[in-house]
CSV table of C-alpha atoms in Angstrom, one decimal:
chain,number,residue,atom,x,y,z
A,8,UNK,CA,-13.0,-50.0,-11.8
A,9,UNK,CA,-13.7,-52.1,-8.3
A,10,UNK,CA,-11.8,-54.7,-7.5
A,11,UNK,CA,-13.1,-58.1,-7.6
A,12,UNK,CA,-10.8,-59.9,-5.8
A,13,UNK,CA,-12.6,-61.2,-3.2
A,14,UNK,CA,-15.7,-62.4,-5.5
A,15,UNK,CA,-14.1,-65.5,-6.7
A,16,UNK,CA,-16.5,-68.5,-6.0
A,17,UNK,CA,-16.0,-70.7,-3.1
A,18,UNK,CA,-17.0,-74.4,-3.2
A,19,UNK,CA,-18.8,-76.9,-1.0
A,20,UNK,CA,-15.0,-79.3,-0.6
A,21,UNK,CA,-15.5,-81.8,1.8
A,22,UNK,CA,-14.5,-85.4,0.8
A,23,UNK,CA,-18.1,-86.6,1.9
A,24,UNK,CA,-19.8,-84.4,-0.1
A,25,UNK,CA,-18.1,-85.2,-2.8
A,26,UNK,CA,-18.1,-88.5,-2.6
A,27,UNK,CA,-21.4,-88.8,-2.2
A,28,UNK,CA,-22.1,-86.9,-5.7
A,29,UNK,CA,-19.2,-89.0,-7.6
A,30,UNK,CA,-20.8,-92.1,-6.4
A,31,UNK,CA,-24.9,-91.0,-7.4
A,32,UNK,CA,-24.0,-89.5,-10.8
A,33,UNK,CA,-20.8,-88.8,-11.5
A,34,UNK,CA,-21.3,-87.6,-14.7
A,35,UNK,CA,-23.9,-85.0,-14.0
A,36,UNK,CA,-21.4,-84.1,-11.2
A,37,UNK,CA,-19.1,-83.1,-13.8
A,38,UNK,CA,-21.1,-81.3,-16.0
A,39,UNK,CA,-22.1,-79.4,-13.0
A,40,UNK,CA,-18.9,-78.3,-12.1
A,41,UNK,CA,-17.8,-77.4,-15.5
A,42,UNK,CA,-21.3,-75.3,-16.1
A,43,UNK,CA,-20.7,-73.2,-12.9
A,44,UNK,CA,-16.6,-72.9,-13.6
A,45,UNK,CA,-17.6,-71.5,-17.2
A,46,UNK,CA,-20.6,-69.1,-16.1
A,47,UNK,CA,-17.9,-67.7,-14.0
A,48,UNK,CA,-15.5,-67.1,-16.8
A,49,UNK,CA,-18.6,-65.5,-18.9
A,50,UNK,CA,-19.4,-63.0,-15.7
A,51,UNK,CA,-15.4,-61.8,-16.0
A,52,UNK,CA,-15.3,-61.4,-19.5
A,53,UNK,CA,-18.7,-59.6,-19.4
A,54,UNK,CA,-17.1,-57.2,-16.7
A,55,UNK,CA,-14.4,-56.4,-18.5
A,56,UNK,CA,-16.3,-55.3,-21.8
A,57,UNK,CA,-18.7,-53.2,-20.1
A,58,UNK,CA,-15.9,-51.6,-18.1
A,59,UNK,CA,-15.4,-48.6,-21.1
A,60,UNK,CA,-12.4,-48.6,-23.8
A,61,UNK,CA,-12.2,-50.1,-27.5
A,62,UNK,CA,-8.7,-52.3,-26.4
A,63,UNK,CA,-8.0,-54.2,-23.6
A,64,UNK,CA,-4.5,-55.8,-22.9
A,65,UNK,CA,-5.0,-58.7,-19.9
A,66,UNK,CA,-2.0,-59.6,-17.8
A,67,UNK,CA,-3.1,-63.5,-16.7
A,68,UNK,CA,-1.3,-65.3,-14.0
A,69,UNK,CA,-1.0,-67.8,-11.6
A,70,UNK,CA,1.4,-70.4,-10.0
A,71,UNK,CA,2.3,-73.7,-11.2
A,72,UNK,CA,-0.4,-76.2,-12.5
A,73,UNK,CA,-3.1,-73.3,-11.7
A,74,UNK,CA,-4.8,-73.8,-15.1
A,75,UNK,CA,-3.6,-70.6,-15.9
A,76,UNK,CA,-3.1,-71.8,-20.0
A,77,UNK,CA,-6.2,-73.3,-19.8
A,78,UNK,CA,-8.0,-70.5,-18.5
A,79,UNK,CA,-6.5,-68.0,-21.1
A,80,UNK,CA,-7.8,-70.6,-24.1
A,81,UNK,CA,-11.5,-70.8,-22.4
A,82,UNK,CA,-11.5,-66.6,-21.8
A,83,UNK,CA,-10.9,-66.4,-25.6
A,84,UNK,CA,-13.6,-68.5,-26.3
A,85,UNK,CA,-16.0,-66.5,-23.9
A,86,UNK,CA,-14.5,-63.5,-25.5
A,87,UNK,CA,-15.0,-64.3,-29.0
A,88,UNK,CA,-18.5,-65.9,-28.0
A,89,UNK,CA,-19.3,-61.4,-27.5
A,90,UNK,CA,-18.1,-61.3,-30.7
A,91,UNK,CA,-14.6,-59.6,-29.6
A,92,UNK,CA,-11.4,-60.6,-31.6
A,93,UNK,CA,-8.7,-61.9,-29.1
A,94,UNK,CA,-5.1,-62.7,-29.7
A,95,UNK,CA,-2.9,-64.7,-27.3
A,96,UNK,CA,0.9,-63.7,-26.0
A,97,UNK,CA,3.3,-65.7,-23.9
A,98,UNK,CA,5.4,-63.7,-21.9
A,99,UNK,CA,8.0,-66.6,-22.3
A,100,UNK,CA,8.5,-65.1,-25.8
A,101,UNK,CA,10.4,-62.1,-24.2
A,102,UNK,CA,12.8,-64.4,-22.7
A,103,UNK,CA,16.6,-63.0,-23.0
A,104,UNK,CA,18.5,-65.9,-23.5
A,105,UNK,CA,20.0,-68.3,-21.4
A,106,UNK,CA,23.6,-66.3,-22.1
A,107,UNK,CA,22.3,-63.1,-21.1
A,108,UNK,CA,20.5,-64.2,-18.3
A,109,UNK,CA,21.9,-64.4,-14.5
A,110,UNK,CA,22.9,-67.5,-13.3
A,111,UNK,CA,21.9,-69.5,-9.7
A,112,UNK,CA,24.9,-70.5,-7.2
A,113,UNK,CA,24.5,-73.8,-9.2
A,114,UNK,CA,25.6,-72.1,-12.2
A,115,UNK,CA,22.2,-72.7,-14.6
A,116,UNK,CA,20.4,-69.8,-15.7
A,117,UNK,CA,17.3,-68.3,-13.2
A,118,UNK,CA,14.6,-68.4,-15.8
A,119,UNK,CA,12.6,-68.3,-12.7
A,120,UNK,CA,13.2,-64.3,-12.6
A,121,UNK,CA,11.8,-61.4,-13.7
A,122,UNK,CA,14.8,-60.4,-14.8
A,123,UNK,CA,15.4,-63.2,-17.7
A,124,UNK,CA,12.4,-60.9,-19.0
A,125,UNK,CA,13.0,-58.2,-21.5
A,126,UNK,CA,11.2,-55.8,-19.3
A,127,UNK,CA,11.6,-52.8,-21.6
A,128,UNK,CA,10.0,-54.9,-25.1
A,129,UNK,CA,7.5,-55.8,-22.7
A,130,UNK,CA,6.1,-52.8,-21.6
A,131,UNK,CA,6.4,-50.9,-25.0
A,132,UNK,CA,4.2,-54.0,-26.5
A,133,UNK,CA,1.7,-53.4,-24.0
A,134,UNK,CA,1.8,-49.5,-24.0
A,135,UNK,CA,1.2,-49.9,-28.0
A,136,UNK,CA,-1.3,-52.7,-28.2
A,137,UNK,CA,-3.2,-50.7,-26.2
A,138,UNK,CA,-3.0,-47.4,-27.5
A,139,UNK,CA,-2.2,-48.2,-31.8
A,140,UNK,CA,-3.3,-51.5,-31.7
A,141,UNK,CA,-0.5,-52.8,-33.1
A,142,UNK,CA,3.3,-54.2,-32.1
A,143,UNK,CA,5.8,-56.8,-32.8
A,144,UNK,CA,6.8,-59.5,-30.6
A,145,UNK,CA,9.6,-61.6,-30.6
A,146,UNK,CA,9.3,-65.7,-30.5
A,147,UNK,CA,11.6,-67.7,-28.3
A,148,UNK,CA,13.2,-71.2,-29.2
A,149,UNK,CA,13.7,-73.2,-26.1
A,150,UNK,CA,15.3,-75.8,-28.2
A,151,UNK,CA,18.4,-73.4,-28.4
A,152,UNK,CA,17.7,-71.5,-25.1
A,153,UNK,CA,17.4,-68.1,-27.4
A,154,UNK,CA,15.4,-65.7,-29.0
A,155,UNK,CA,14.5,-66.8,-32.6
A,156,UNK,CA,14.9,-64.9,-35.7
A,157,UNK,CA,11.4,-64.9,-36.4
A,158,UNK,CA,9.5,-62.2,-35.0
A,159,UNK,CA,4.9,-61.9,-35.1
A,160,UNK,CA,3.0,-59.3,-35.6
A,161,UNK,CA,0.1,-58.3,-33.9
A,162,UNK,CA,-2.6,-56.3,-35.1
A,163,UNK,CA,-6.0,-55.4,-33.0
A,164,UNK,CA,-9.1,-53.9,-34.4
A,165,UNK,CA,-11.4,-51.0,-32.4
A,166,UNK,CA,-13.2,-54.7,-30.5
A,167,UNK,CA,-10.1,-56.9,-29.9
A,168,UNK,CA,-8.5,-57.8,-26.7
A,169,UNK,CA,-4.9,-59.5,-25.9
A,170,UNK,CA,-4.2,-62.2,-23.4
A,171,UNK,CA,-0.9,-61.9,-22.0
A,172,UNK,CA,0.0,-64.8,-20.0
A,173,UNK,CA,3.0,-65.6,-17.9
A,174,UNK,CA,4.3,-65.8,-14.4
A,175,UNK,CA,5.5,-62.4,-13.7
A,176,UNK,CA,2.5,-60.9,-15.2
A,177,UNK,CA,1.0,-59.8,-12.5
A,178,UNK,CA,4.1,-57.3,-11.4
A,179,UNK,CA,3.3,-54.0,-11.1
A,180,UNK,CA,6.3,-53.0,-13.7
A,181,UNK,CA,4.7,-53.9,-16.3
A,182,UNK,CA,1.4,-52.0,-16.0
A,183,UNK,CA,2.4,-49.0,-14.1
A,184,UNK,CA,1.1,-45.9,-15.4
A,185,UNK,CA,-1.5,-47.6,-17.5
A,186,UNK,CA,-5.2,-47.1,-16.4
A,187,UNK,CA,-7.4,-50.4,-16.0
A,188,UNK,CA,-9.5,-49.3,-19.1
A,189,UNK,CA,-6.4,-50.6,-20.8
A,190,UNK,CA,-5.1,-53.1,-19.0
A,191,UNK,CA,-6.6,-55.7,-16.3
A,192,UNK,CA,-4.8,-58.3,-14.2
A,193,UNK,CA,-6.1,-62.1,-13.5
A,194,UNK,CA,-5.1,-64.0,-10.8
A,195,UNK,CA,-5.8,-67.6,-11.8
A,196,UNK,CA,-5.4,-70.3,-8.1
A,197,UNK,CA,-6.6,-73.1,-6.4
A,198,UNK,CA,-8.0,-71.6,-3.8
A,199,UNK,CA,-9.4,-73.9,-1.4
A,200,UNK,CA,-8.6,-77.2,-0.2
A,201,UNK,CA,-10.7,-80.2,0.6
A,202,UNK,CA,-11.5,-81.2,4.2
A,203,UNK,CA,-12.5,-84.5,6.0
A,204,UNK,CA,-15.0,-83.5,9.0
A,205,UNK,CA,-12.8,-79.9,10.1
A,206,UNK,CA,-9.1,-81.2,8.6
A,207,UNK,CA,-7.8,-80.8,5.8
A,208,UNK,CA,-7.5,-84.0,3.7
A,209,UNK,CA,-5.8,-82.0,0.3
A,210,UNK,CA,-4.7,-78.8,0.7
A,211,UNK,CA,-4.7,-75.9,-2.1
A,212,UNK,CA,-0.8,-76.5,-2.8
A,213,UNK,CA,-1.3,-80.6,-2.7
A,214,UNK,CA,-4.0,-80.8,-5.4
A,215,UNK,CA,-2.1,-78.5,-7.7
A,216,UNK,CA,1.1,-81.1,-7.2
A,217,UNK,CA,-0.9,-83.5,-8.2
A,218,UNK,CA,-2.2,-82.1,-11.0
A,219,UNK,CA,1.7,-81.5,-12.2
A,220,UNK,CA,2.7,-85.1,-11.1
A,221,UNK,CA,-0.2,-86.5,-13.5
A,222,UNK,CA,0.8,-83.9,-16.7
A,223,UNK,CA,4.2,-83.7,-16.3
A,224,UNK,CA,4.7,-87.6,-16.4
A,225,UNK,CA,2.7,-88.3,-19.2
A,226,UNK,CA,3.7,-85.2,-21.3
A,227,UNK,CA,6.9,-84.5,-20.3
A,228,UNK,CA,8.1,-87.6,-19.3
A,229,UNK,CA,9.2,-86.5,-15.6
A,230,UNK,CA,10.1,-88.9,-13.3
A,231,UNK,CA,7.7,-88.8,-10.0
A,232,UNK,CA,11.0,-88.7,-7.6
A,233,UNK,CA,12.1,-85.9,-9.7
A,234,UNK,CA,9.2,-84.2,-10.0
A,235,UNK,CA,8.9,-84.8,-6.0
A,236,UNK,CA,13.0,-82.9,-5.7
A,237,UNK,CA,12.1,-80.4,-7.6
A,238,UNK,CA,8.7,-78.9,-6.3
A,239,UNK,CA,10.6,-77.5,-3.3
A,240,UNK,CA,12.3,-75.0,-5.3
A,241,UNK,CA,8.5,-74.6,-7.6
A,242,UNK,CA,7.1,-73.8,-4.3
A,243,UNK,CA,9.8,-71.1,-3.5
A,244,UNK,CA,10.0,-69.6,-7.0
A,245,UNK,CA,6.0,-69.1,-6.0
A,246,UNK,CA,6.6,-67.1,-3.2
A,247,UNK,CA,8.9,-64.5,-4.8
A,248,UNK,CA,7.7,-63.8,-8.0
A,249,UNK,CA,3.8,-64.4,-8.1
A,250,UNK,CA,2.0,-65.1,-4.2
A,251,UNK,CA,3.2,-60.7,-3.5
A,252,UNK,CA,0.8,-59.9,-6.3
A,253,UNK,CA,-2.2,-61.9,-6.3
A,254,UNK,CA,-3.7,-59.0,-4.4
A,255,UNK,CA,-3.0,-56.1,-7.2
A,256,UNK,CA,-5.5,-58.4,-9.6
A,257,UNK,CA,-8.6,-57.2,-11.1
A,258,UNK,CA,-10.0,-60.4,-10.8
A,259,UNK,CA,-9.2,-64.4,-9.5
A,260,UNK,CA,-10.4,-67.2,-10.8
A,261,UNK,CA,-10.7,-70.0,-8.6
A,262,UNK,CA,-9.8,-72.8,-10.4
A,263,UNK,CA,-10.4,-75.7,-8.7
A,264,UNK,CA,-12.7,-78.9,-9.7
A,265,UNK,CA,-13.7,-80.4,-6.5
A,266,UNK,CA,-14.5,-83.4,-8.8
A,267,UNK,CA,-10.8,-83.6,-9.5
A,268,UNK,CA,-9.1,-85.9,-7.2
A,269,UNK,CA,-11.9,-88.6,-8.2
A,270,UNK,CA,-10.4,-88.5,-11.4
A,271,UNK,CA,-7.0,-88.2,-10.9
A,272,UNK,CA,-6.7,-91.1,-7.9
A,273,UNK,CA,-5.9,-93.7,-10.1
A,274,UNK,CA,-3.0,-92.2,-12.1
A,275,UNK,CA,-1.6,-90.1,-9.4
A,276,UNK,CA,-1.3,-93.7,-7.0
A,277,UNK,CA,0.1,-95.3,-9.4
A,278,UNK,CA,2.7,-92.5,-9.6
A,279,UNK,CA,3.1,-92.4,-6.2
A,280,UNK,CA,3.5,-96.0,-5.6
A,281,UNK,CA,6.6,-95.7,-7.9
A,282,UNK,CA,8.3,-93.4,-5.7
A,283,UNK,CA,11.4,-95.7,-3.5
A,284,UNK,CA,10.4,-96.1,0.4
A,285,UNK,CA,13.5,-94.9,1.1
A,286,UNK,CA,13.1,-91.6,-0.7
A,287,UNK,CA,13.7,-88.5,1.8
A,288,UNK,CA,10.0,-86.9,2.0
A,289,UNK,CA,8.1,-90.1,2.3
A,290,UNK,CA,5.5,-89.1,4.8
A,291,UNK,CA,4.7,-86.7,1.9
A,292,UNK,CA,4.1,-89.3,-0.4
A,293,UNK,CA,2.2,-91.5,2.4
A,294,UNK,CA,0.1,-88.9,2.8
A,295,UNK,CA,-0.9,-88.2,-0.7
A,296,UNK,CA,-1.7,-91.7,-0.8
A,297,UNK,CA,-3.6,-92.0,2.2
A,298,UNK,CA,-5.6,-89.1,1.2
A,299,UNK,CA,-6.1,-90.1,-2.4
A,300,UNK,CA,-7.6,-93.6,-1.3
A,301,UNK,CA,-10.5,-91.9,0.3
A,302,UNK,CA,-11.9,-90.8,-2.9
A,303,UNK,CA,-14.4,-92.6,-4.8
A,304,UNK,CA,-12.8,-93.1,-8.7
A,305,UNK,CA,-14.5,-91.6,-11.5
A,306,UNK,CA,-13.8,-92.3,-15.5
A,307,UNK,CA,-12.2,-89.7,-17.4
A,308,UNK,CA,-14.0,-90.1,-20.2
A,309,UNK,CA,-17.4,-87.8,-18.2
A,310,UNK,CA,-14.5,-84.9,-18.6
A,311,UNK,CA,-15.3,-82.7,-21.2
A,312,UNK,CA,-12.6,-81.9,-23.9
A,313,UNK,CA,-12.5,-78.3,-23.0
A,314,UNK,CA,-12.4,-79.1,-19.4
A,315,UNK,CA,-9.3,-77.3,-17.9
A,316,UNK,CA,-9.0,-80.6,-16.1
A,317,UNK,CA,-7.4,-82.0,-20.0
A,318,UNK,CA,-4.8,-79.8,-19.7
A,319,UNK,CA,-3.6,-82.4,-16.9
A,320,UNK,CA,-5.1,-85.3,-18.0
A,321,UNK,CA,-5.2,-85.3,-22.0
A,322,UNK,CA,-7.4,-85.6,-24.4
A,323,UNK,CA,-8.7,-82.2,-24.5
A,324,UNK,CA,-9.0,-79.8,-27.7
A,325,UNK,CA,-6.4,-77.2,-26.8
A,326,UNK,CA,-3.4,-77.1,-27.8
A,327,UNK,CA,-0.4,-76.5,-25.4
């Protein structure tokens, strides 16, 4: 099978234009956007079912705030709209432990590795979901920082395909030896950033920070200034374990909204404007601000609930 790496879809992001389109009709804007982001989904999934075998195992990944979850839930909907069965794994289920895993120079475990994985379970449940259709998987309680006692099984028919999702999905230890009429790789990104005249205004990195500042605030109750100290470390945790791989995927999915920042502004500067002036990476946050002002505010309530764009925002119909 080719490799479609290099067909993801590339957008018109320049603050003008999409300024322009918030400000004549924002909500056919939106619909826009969303139409074209799903008739991309429906091209990949129809790829991969006319690409031979009865079973497909997917390895989806992607770095923080990519959409990745989102992306998983709206490929099984595309799936199941071709009338293929599709279950869902998270690779944090085959977490170790936080006792067996090896700790930072700080002492705290580094969940951020690979190797707080159980590699071995991992590859024997792919191997046998996609040869017998069947496995069991562990489930892990992050309230204890172990693996539960209760374990799921999985069961596919002859027209079923899993989802695996997780950040270390797309390394090549998990699939090797496996041919890609079993198992495919997504790489799910922001891939462009938008530009005022030639500059960039956001870059690809800057809109998926604000996308975590606006979720992590109101559903995990992070504080912006922390959120702000710990993307560093986000950011490097990136580079080791998921940016090497983006090239070994089948497929990307660029999963960017250009009408995004529009409706984000209002929450996100009100975040930002929280953040002390004497906090150490201020001309970050000056800039976000600065750039975040130039866009023309658009209501929430145009978003669709099965926009990936709830998965930061709320009030979508996916669980998470």
């Amino acid at each position: 099978m080719m490799n479609f790496l290099n067909t993801y879809r590339r957008y018109a992001c320049d603050i003008d234009r999409i300024n322009e389109e918030a400000e004549k009709s924002p909500e056919d804007f939106i619909t826009m956007t969303e139409k074209v982001f799903r008739h991309d989904l429906k091209w990949i999934v129809e790829q991969i079912l006319n690409s031979g075998g009865k079973r497909h195992v997917i390895l989806l990944s992607g770095p923080s705030s990519s959409g990745k979850t989102t992306c998983s839930k709206k490929l099984s909907d595309e799936f199941r709209n071709h009338d293929t069965d599709v279950q869902l794994i998270s690779m944090d289920d085959f977490y170790l432990g936080a006792d067996k895993v090896k700790k930072l120079p700080n002492g705290k475990p580094d969940f951020e590795s690979v190797e707080a994985l159980d590699i071995p379970l991992i590859i024997q449940s792919i191997h046998q979901l996609s040869t017998t259709g069947e496995c069991i998987i562990p489930t892990y309680d992050f309230s204890k920082s172990r693996r539960s006692d209760i374990t799921k099984e999985i069961k596919l028919g002859s027209n079923s395909v899993i989802i695996m999702e997780g950040i270390h999905a797309l390394n090549p230890i998990f699939s090797q030896g496996m041919s890609k009429e079993k198992v495919m790789k997504i790489y799910v990104g922001v891939k462009q950033g938008i530009k005022e005249n030639e500059d960039y205004i956001l870059t690809h990195r800057e809109i998926r920070f604000i996308r975590r500042l606006v979720r992590d605030y109101h559903f995990r109750k992070v504080d912006p200034e922390y959120m702000l100290l710990m993307w560093p470390s986000v950011v490097d945790g990136e580079k080791k374990y998921i940016r090497p791989y983006r090239y070994t995927s089948d497929f990307t999915i660029n999963s960017i909204h250009i009408y995004e920042p529009c409706v984000m502004k209002n929450t996100a500067l009100e975040l930002l404007g929280q953040i002390s002036k004497d906090f150490p990476d201020n001309d970050f946050v000056d800039h976000l601000i600065s750039s975040l002002d130039k866009f023309k505010a658009i209501s929430s309530e145009y978003v669709p609930e099965n926009s990936l764009i709830r998965e930061f925002i709320g009030g979508g119909c996916y669980s998470y």
